[in-house]
mmCIF file of C-alpha atoms in Angstrom:
data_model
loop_
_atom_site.group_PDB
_atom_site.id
_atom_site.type_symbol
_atom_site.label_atom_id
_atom_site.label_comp_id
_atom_site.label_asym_id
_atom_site.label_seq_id
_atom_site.Cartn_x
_atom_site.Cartn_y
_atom_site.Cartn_z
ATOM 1 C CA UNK A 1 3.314 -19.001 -16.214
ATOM 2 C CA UNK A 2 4.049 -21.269 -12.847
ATOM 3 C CA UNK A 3 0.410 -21.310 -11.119
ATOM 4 C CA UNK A 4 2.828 -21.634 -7.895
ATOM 5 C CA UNK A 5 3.426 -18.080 -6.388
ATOM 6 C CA UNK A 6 6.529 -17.364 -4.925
ATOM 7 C CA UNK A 7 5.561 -15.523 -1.585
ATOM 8 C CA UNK A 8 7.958 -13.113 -0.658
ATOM 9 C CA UNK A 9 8.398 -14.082 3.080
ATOM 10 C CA UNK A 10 9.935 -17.027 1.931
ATOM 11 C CA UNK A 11 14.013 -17.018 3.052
ATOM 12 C CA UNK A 12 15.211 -17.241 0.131
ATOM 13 C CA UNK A 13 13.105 -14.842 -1.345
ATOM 14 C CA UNK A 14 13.752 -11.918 0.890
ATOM 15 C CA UNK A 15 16.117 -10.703 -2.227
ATOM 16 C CA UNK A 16 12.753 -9.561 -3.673
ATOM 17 C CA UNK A 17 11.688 -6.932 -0.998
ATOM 18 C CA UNK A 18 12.382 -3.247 -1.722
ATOM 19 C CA UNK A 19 14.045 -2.688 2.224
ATOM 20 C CA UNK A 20 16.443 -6.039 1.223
ATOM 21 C CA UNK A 21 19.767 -4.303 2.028
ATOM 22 C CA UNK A 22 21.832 -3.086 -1.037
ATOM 23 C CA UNK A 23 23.175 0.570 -1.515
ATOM 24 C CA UNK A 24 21.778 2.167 -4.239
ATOM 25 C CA UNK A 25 22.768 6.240 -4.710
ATOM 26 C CA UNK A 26 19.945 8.975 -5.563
ATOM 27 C CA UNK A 27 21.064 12.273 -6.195
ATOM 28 C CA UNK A 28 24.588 11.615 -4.759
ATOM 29 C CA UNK A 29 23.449 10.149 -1.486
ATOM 30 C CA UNK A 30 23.683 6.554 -0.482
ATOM 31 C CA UNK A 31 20.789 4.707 0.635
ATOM 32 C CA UNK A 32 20.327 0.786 2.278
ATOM 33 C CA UNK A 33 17.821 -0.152 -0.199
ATOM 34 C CA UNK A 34 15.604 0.658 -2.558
ATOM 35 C CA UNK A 35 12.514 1.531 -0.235
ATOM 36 C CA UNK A 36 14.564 3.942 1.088
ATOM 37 C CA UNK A 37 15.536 5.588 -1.610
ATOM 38 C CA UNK A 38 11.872 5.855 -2.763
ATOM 39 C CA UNK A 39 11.023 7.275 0.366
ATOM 40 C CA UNK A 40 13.828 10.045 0.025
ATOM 41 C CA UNK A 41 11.409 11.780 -3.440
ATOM 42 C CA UNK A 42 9.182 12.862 -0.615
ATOM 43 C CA UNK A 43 11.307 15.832 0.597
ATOM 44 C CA UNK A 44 13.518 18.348 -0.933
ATOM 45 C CA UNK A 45 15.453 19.019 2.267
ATOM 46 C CA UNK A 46 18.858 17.415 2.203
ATOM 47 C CA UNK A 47 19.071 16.956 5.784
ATOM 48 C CA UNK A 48 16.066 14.696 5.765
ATOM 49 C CA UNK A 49 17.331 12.702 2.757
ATOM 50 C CA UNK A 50 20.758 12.199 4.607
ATOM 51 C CA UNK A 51 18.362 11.330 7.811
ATOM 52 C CA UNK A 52 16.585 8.448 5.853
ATOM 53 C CA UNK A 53 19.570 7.230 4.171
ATOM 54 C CA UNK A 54 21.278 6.596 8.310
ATOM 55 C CA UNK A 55 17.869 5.089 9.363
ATOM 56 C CA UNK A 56 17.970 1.424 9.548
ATOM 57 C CA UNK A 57 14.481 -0.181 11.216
ATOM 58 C CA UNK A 58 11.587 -0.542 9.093
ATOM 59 C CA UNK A 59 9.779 0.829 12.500
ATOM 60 C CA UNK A 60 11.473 4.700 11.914
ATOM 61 C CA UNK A 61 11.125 4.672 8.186
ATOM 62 C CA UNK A 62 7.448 4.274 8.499
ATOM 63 C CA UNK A 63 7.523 7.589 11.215
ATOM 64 C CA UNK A 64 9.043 9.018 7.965
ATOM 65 C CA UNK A 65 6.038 8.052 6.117
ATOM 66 C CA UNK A 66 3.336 9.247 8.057
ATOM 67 C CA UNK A 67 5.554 12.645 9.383
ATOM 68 C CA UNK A 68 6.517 13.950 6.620
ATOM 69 C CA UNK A 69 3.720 16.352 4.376
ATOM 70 C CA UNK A 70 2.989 14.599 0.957
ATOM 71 C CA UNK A 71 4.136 16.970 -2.152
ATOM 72 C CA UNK A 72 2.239 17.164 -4.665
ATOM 73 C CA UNK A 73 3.577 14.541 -6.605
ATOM 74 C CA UNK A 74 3.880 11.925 -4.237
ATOM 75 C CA UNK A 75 0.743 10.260 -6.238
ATOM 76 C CA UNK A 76 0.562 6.511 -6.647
ATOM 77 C CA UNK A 77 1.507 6.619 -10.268
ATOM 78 C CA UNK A 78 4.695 8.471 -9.313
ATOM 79 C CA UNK A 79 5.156 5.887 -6.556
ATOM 80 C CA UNK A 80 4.816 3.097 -9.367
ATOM 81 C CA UNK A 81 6.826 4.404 -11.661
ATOM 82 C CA UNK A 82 9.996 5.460 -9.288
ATOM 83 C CA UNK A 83 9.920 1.892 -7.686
ATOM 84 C CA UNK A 84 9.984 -0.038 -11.042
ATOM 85 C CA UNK A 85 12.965 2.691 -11.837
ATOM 86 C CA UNK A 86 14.649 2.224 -8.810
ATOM 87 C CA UNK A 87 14.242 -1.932 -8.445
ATOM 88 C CA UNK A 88 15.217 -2.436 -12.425
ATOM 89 C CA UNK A 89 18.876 -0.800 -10.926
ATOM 90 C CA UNK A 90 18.545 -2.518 -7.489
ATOM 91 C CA UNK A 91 19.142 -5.277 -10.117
ATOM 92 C CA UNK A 92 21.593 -4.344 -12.840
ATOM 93 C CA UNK A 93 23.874 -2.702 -10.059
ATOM 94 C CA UNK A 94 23.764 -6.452 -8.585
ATOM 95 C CA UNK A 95 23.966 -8.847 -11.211
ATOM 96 C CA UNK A 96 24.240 -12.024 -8.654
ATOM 97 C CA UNK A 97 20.394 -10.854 -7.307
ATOM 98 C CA UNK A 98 19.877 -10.175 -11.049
ATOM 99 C CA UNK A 99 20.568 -13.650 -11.660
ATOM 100 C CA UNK A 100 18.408 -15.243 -8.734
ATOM 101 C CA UNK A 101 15.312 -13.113 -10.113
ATOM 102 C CA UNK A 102 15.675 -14.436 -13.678
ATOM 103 C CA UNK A 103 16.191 -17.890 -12.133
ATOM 104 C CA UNK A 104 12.822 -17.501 -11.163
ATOM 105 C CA UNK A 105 11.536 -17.812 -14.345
ATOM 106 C CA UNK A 106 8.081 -17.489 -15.330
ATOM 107 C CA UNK A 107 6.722 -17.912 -11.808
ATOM 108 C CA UNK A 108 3.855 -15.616 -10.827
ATOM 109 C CA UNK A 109 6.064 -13.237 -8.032
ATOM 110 C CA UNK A 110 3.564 -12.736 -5.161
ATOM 111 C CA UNK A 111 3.966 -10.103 -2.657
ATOM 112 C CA UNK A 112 1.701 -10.751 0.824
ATOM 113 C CA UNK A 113 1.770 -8.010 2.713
ATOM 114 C CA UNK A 114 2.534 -8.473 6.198
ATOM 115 C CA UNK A 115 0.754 -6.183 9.390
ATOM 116 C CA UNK A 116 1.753 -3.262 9.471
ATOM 117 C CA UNK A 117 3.901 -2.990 6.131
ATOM 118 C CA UNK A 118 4.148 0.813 4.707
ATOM 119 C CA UNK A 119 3.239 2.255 1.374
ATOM 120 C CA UNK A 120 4.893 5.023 1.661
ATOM 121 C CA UNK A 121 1.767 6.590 2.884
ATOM 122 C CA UNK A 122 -0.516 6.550 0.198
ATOM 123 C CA UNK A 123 -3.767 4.897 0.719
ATOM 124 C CA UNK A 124 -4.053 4.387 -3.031
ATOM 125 C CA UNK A 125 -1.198 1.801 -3.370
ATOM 126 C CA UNK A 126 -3.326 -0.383 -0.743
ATOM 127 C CA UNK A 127 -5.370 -1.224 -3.707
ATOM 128 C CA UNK A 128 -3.566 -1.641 -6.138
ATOM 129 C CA UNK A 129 -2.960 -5.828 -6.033
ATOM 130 C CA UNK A 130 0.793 -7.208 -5.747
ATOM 131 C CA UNK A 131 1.992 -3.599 -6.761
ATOM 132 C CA UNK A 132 5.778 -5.204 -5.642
ATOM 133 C CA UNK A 133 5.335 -8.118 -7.237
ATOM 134 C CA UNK A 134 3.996 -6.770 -10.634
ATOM 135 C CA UNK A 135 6.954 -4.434 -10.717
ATOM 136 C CA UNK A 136 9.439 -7.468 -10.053
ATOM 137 C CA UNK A 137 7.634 -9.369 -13.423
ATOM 138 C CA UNK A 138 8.146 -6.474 -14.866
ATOM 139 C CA UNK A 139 11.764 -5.915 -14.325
ATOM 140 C CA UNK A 140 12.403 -9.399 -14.599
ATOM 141 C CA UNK A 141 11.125 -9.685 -18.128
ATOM 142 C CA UNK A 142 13.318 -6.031 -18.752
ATOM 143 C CA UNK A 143 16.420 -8.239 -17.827
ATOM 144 C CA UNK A 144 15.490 -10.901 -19.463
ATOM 145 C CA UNK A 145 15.053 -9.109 -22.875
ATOM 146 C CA UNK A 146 18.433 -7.020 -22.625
ATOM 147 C CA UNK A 147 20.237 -10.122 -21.963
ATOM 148 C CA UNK A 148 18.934 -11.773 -24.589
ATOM 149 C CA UNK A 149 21.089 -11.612 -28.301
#
């Protein structure tokens, strides 16, 4: 493995974050991105899913985060498990960001968080090192090993 990290904040990395803008549909609503279709599992009520799927700053999906009351699945392991779901299609519904991920090879994908940057409000996935960036590896080497004969 590349001892060079690829930092996310990088230009042409941006591809990587889970708010980069691509549709992805959940339940036969459209969301931006992938972020905010994890965001959507939080609530049952339509309304609000259709109300997350219009929002576009970072700023008012974090309001969603900390507003709205935590079921009782919203756990970290369910938050792991739905992002690595919901990035592995980010990517086969886009094979041209499919193919920029692979192109990355064996590099070590590094996600630094920036200020203010929301987990989905669970303190949990805080602590949990390069969460993002472990689920990219893992999605990457997914791709890799379907596309291979």
């Amino acid at each position: 493995m590349n001892n060079h990290p690829i930092p996310f904040g990088i230009p042409n990395a941006l591809f990587l974050y889970d708010d980069y803008p691509h549709p992805i549909s959940v339940g036969g609503i459209t969301y931006p991105s992938v972020r905010h279709a994890v965001l959507s599992f939080k609530t049952m009520v339509v309304k609000i899913k259709k109300e997350i799927a219009q929002t576009t700053l970072p700023s008012d999906l974090k309001d969603y985060e900390l507003e709205m009351p935590a079921p009782r699945w919203w756990k970290k392991e369910f938050i792991l498990g739905l992002g690595k779901i919901l990035t592995l299609r980010k990517f086969k519904e886009n094979p041209h960001l499919a193919e920029k991920l692979q192109a990355t090879g064996e590099t070590y994908l590094n996600d630094l968080p920036y200020s203010g940057q929301g987990d989905y409000g669970i303190k949990e996935l805080t602590e949990v090192y390069n969460y993002r960036g472990n689920i990219l590896m893992d999605v990457r080497e997914i791709l890799r090993k379907q596309k291979a004969p």
